[in-house]
């Protein structure tokens, strides 16, 4: 696995969670486990990670589209989301490279 962390996920809910609860959300490789995610975040941002929660999205039941060529089934793209809790007093600045 070349890159475990693909990108930070910046939404309204994720931003509020990072400000209130010191939790940061990332889109990660779908093959990565919690231990690999923890090591990658600690190495990339120089913080202490207390907990990692992961969720798998996408795939599953295909959506059906009715087109001129007939009925087309298409699955949504799969991705994995990780919510990382950082130690008290530490933070990750996600907006420095923007």
mmCIF file with all atom_site columns, C-alpha atoms in Angstrom:
data_model
loop_
_atom_site.group_PDB
_atom_site.id
_atom_site.type_symbol
_atom_site.label_atom_id
_atom_site.label_alt_id
_atom_site.label_comp_id
_atom_site.label_asym_id
_atom_site.label_entity_id
_atom_site.label_seq_id
_atom_site.pdbx_PDB_ins_code
_atom_site.Cartn_x
_atom_site.Cartn_y
_atom_site.Cartn_z
_atom_site.occupancy
_atom_site.B_iso_or_equiv
_atom_site.pdbx_formal_charge
_atom_site.auth_seq_id
_atom_site.auth_comp_id
_atom_site.auth_asym_id
_atom_site.auth_atom_id
_atom_site.pdbx_PDB_model_num
ATOM 1  C CA . UNK A 1 1  ? 0.000   0.000  0.000   1.00 0.00 ? 1  UNK A CA 1
ATOM 2  C CA . UNK A 1 2  ? 1.553   3.225  -1.137  1.00 0.00 ? 2  UNK A CA 1
ATOM 3  C CA . UNK A 1 3  ? -0.703  5.725  0.571   1.00 0.00 ? 3  UNK A CA 1
ATOM 4  C CA . UNK A 1 4  ? -3.028  4.823  3.402   1.00 0.00 ? 4  UNK A CA 1
ATOM 5  C CA . UNK A 1 5  ? -4.495  8.299  3.893   1.00 0.00 ? 5  UNK A CA 1
ATOM 6  C CA . UNK A 1 6  ? -5.976  9.567  0.639   1.00 0.00 ? 6  UNK A CA 1
ATOM 7  C CA . UNK A 1 7  ? -7.416  12.916 1.773   1.00 0.00 ? 7  UNK A CA 1
ATOM 8  C CA . UNK A 1 8  ? -9.043  14.656 4.725   1.00 0.00 ? 8  UNK A CA 1
ATOM 9  C CA . UNK A 1 9  ? -12.821 14.748 4.581   1.00 0.00 ? 9  UNK A CA 1
ATOM 10 C CA . UNK A 1 10 ? -13.962 18.326 5.160   1.00 0.00 ? 10 UNK A CA 1
ATOM 11 C CA . UNK A 1 11 ? -17.695 18.610 5.690   1.00 0.00 ? 11 UNK A CA 1
ATOM 12 C CA . UNK A 1 12 ? -19.801 20.654 8.056   1.00 0.00 ? 12 UNK A CA 1
ATOM 13 C CA . UNK A 1 13 ? -20.223 17.731 10.435  1.00 0.00 ? 13 UNK A CA 1
ATOM 14 C CA . UNK A 1 14 ? -16.536 16.743 10.323  1.00 0.00 ? 14 UNK A CA 1
ATOM 15 C CA . UNK A 1 15 ? -15.397 20.329 10.927  1.00 0.00 ? 15 UNK A CA 1
ATOM 16 C CA . UNK A 1 16 ? -17.708 20.694 13.931  1.00 0.00 ? 16 UNK A CA 1
ATOM 17 C CA . UNK A 1 17 ? -16.506 17.346 15.296  1.00 0.00 ? 17 UNK A CA 1
ATOM 18 C CA . UNK A 1 18 ? -12.866 18.442 14.963  1.00 0.00 ? 18 UNK A CA 1
ATOM 19 C CA . UNK A 1 19 ? -13.522 21.704 16.805  1.00 0.00 ? 19 UNK A CA 1
ATOM 20 C CA . UNK A 1 20 ? -15.664 20.257 19.603  1.00 0.00 ? 20 UNK A CA 1
ATOM 21 C CA . UNK A 1 21 ? -14.328 16.734 20.183  1.00 0.00 ? 21 UNK A CA 1
ATOM 22 C CA . UNK A 1 22 ? -10.802 16.729 18.694  1.00 0.00 ? 22 UNK A CA 1
ATOM 23 C CA . UNK A 1 23 ? -11.826 14.137 16.048  1.00 0.00 ? 23 UNK A CA 1
ATOM 24 C CA . UNK A 1 24 ? -10.615 14.348 12.459  1.00 0.00 ? 24 UNK A CA 1
ATOM 25 C CA . UNK A 1 25 ? -12.062 12.535 9.441   1.00 0.00 ? 25 UNK A CA 1
ATOM 26 C CA . UNK A 1 26 ? -10.066 11.059 6.549   1.00 0.00 ? 26 UNK A CA 1
ATOM 27 C CA . UNK A 1 27 ? -10.797 9.025  3.430   1.00 0.00 ? 27 UNK A CA 1
ATOM 28 C CA . UNK A 1 28 ? -8.416  6.061  3.604   1.00 0.00 ? 28 UNK A CA 1
ATOM 29 C CA . UNK A 1 29 ? -7.481  3.029  1.498   1.00 0.00 ? 29 UNK A CA 1
ATOM 30 C CA . UNK A 1 30 ? -10.240 0.422  1.765   1.00 0.00 ? 30 UNK A CA 1
ATOM 31 C CA . UNK A 1 31 ? -7.676  -2.310 2.574   1.00 0.00 ? 31 UNK A CA 1
ATOM 32 C CA . UNK A 1 32 ? -6.126  -0.452 5.540   1.00 0.00 ? 32 UNK A CA 1
ATOM 33 C CA . UNK A 1 33 ? -6.877  -1.519 9.096   1.00 0.00 ? 33 UNK A CA 1
ATOM 34 C CA . UNK A 1 34 ? -7.095  0.620  12.247  1.00 0.00 ? 34 UNK A CA 1
ATOM 35 C CA . UNK A 1 35 ? -3.482  0.006  13.315  1.00 0.00 ? 35 UNK A CA 1
ATOM 36 C CA . UNK A 1 36 ? -2.099  1.077  9.927   1.00 0.00 ? 36 UNK A CA 1
ATOM 37 C CA . UNK A 1 37 ? -4.331  4.172  9.913   1.00 0.00 ? 37 UNK A CA 1
ATOM 38 C CA . UNK A 1 38 ? -3.157  5.124  13.410  1.00 0.00 ? 38 UNK A CA 1
ATOM 39 C CA . UNK A 1 39 ? 0.526   4.825  12.445  1.00 0.00 ? 39 UNK A CA 1
ATOM 40 C CA . UNK A 1 40 ? 0.012   6.783  9.221   1.00 0.00 ? 40 UNK A CA 1
ATOM 41 C CA . UNK A 1 41 ? -1.740  9.698  10.976  1.00 0.00 ? 41 UNK A CA 1
ATOM 42 C CA . UNK A 1 42 ? 0.877   9.815  13.753  1.00 0.00 ? 42 UNK A CA 1
ATOM 43 C CA . UNK A 1 43 ? 3.728   9.879  11.217  1.00 0.00 ? 43 UNK A CA 1
ATOM 44 C CA . UNK A 1 44 ? 2.095   12.402 8.887   1.00 0.00 ? 44 UNK A CA 1
ATOM 45 C CA . UNK A 1 45 ? 0.863   14.945 11.447  1.00 0.00 ? 45 UNK A CA 1
ATOM 46 C CA . UNK A 1 46 ? 3.113   14.310 14.521  1.00 0.00 ? 46 UNK A CA 1
ATOM 47 C CA . UNK A 1 47 ? 0.204   13.801 16.940  1.00 0.00 ? 47 UNK A CA 1
ATOM 48 C CA . UNK A 1 48 ? -0.814  11.098 19.412  1.00 0.00 ? 48 UNK A CA 1
ATOM 49 C CA . UNK A 1 49 ? -3.848  9.125  18.252  1.00 0.00 ? 49 UNK A CA 1
ATOM 50 C CA . UNK A 1 50 ? -6.121  7.760  20.981  1.00 0.00 ? 50 UNK A CA 1
ATOM 51 C CA . UNK A 1 51 ? -8.796  5.974  18.908  1.00 0.00 ? 51 UNK A CA 1
ATOM 52 C CA . UNK A 1 52 ? -9.697  5.143  15.312  1.00 0.00 ? 52 UNK A CA 1
ATOM 53 C CA . UNK A 1 53 ? -13.193 4.366  14.028  1.00 0.00 ? 53 UNK A CA 1
ATOM 54 C CA . UNK A 1 54 ? -13.740 3.149  10.466  1.00 0.00 ? 54 UNK A CA 1
ATOM 55 C CA . UNK A 1 55 ? -16.733 2.911  8.135   1.00 0.00 ? 55 UNK A CA 1
ATOM 56 C CA . UNK A 1 56 ? -17.101 1.353  4.675   1.00 0.00 ? 56 UNK A CA 1
ATOM 57 C CA . UNK A 1 57 ? -19.296 3.107  2.113   1.00 0.00 ? 57 UNK A CA 1
ATOM 58 C CA . UNK A 1 58 ? -20.468 2.364  -1.398  1.00 0.00 ? 58 UNK A CA 1
ATOM 59 C CA . UNK A 1 59 ? -20.715 -0.774 -3.479  1.00 0.00 ? 59 UNK A CA 1
ATOM 60 C CA . UNK A 1 60 ? -23.722 -2.819 -2.472  1.00 0.00 ? 60 UNK A CA 1
ATOM 61 C CA . UNK A 1 61 ? -26.975 -2.736 -4.398  1.00 0.00 ? 61 UNK A CA 1
ATOM 62 C CA . UNK A 1 62 ? -26.616 -1.184 -7.870  1.00 0.00 ? 62 UNK A CA 1
ATOM 63 C CA . UNK A 1 63 ? -28.723 1.778  -8.935  1.00 0.00 ? 63 UNK A CA 1
ATOM 64 C CA . UNK A 1 64 ? -30.815 1.293  -12.080 1.00 0.00 ? 64 UNK A CA 1
ATOM 65 C CA . UNK A 1 65 ? -30.865 3.888  -14.864 1.00 0.00 ? 65 UNK A CA 1
ATOM 66 C CA . UNK A 1 66 ? -33.237 3.809  -17.826 1.00 0.00 ? 66 UNK A CA 1
ATOM 67 C CA . UNK A 1 67 ? -31.372 5.132  -20.896 1.00 0.00 ? 67 UNK A CA 1
ATOM 68 C CA . UNK A 1 68 ? -31.864 5.087  -24.670 1.00 0.00 ? 68 UNK A CA 1
ATOM 69 C CA . UNK A 1 69 ? -29.657 1.991  -24.855 1.00 0.00 ? 69 UNK A CA 1
ATOM 70 C CA . UNK A 1 70 ? -31.747 0.119  -22.291 1.00 0.00 ? 70 UNK A CA 1
ATOM 71 C CA . UNK A 1 71 ? -31.541 -0.541 -18.590 1.00 0.00 ? 71 UNK A CA 1
ATOM 72 C CA . UNK A 1 72 ? -28.105 0.103  -17.061 1.00 0.00 ? 72 UNK A CA 1
ATOM 73 C CA . UNK A 1 73 ? -27.067 -0.938 -13.552 1.00 0.00 ? 73 UNK A CA 1
ATOM 74 C CA . UNK A 1 74 ? -24.277 0.968  -11.858 1.00 0.00 ? 74 UNK A CA 1
ATOM 75 C CA . UNK A 1 75 ? -22.770 0.554  -8.411  1.00 0.00 ? 75 UNK A CA 1
ATOM 76 C CA . UNK A 1 76 ? -21.610 3.550  -6.399  1.00 0.00 ? 76 UNK A CA 1
ATOM 77 C CA . UNK A 1 77 ? -17.873 3.845  -5.810  1.00 0.00 ? 77 UNK A CA 1
ATOM 78 C CA . UNK A 1 78 ? -16.489 2.190  -2.681  1.00 0.00 ? 78 UNK A CA 1
ATOM 79 C CA . UNK A 1 79 ? -14.475 4.111  -0.104  1.00 0.00 ? 79 UNK A CA 1
ATOM 80 C CA . UNK A 1 80 ? -13.498 3.825  3.538   1.00 0.00 ? 80 UNK A CA 1
ATOM 81 C CA . UNK A 1 81 ? -13.800 6.641  6.055   1.00 0.00 ? 81 UNK A CA 1
ATOM 82 C CA . UNK A 1 82 ? -11.782 6.845  9.279   1.00 0.00 ? 82 UNK A CA 1
ATOM 83 C CA . UNK A 1 83 ? -12.569 9.092  12.248  1.00 0.00 ? 83 UNK A CA 1
ATOM 84 C CA . UNK A 1 84 ? -9.406  9.632  14.291  1.00 0.00 ? 84 UNK A CA 1
ATOM 85 C CA . UNK A 1 85 ? -9.496  10.904 17.883  1.00 0.00 ? 85 UNK A CA 1
ATOM 86 C CA . UNK A 1 86 ? -6.387  12.900 18.807  1.00 0.00 ? 86 UNK A CA 1
ATOM 87 C CA . UNK A 1 87 ? -5.022  13.325 22.351  1.00 0.00 ? 87 UNK A CA 1
ATOM 88 C CA . UNK A 1 88 ? -6.221  16.261 24.440  1.00 0.00 ? 88 UNK A CA 1
ATOM 89 C CA . UNK A 1 89 ? -4.318  19.469 23.698  1.00 0.00 ? 89 UNK A CA 1
ATOM 90 C CA . UNK A 1 90 ? -3.092  18.323 20.275  1.00 0.00 ? 90 UNK A CA 1
ATOM 91 C CA . UNK A 1 91 ? -4.645  19.294 16.960  1.00 0.00 ? 91 UNK A CA 1
ATOM 92 C CA . UNK A 1 92 ? -4.225  18.771 13.217  1.00 0.00 ? 92 UNK A CA 1
ATOM 93 C CA . UNK A 1 93 ? -4.201  21.817 10.957  1.00 0.00 ? 93 UNK A CA 1
ATOM 94 C CA . UNK A 1 94 ? -5.847  20.584 7.755   1.00 0.00 ? 94 UNK A CA 1
ATOM 95 C CA . UNK A 1 95 ? -5.973  24.004 6.073   1.00 0.00 ? 95 UNK A CA 1
ATOM 96 C CA . UNK A 1 96 ? -2.268  24.864 5.834   1.00 0.00 ? 96 UNK A CA 1
ATOM 97 C CA . UNK A 1 97 ? -1.746  23.279 2.392   1.00 0.00 ? 97 UNK A CA 1
ATOM 98 C CA . UNK A 1 98 ? -4.979  24.576 0.854   1.00 0.00 ? 98 UNK A CA 1
#
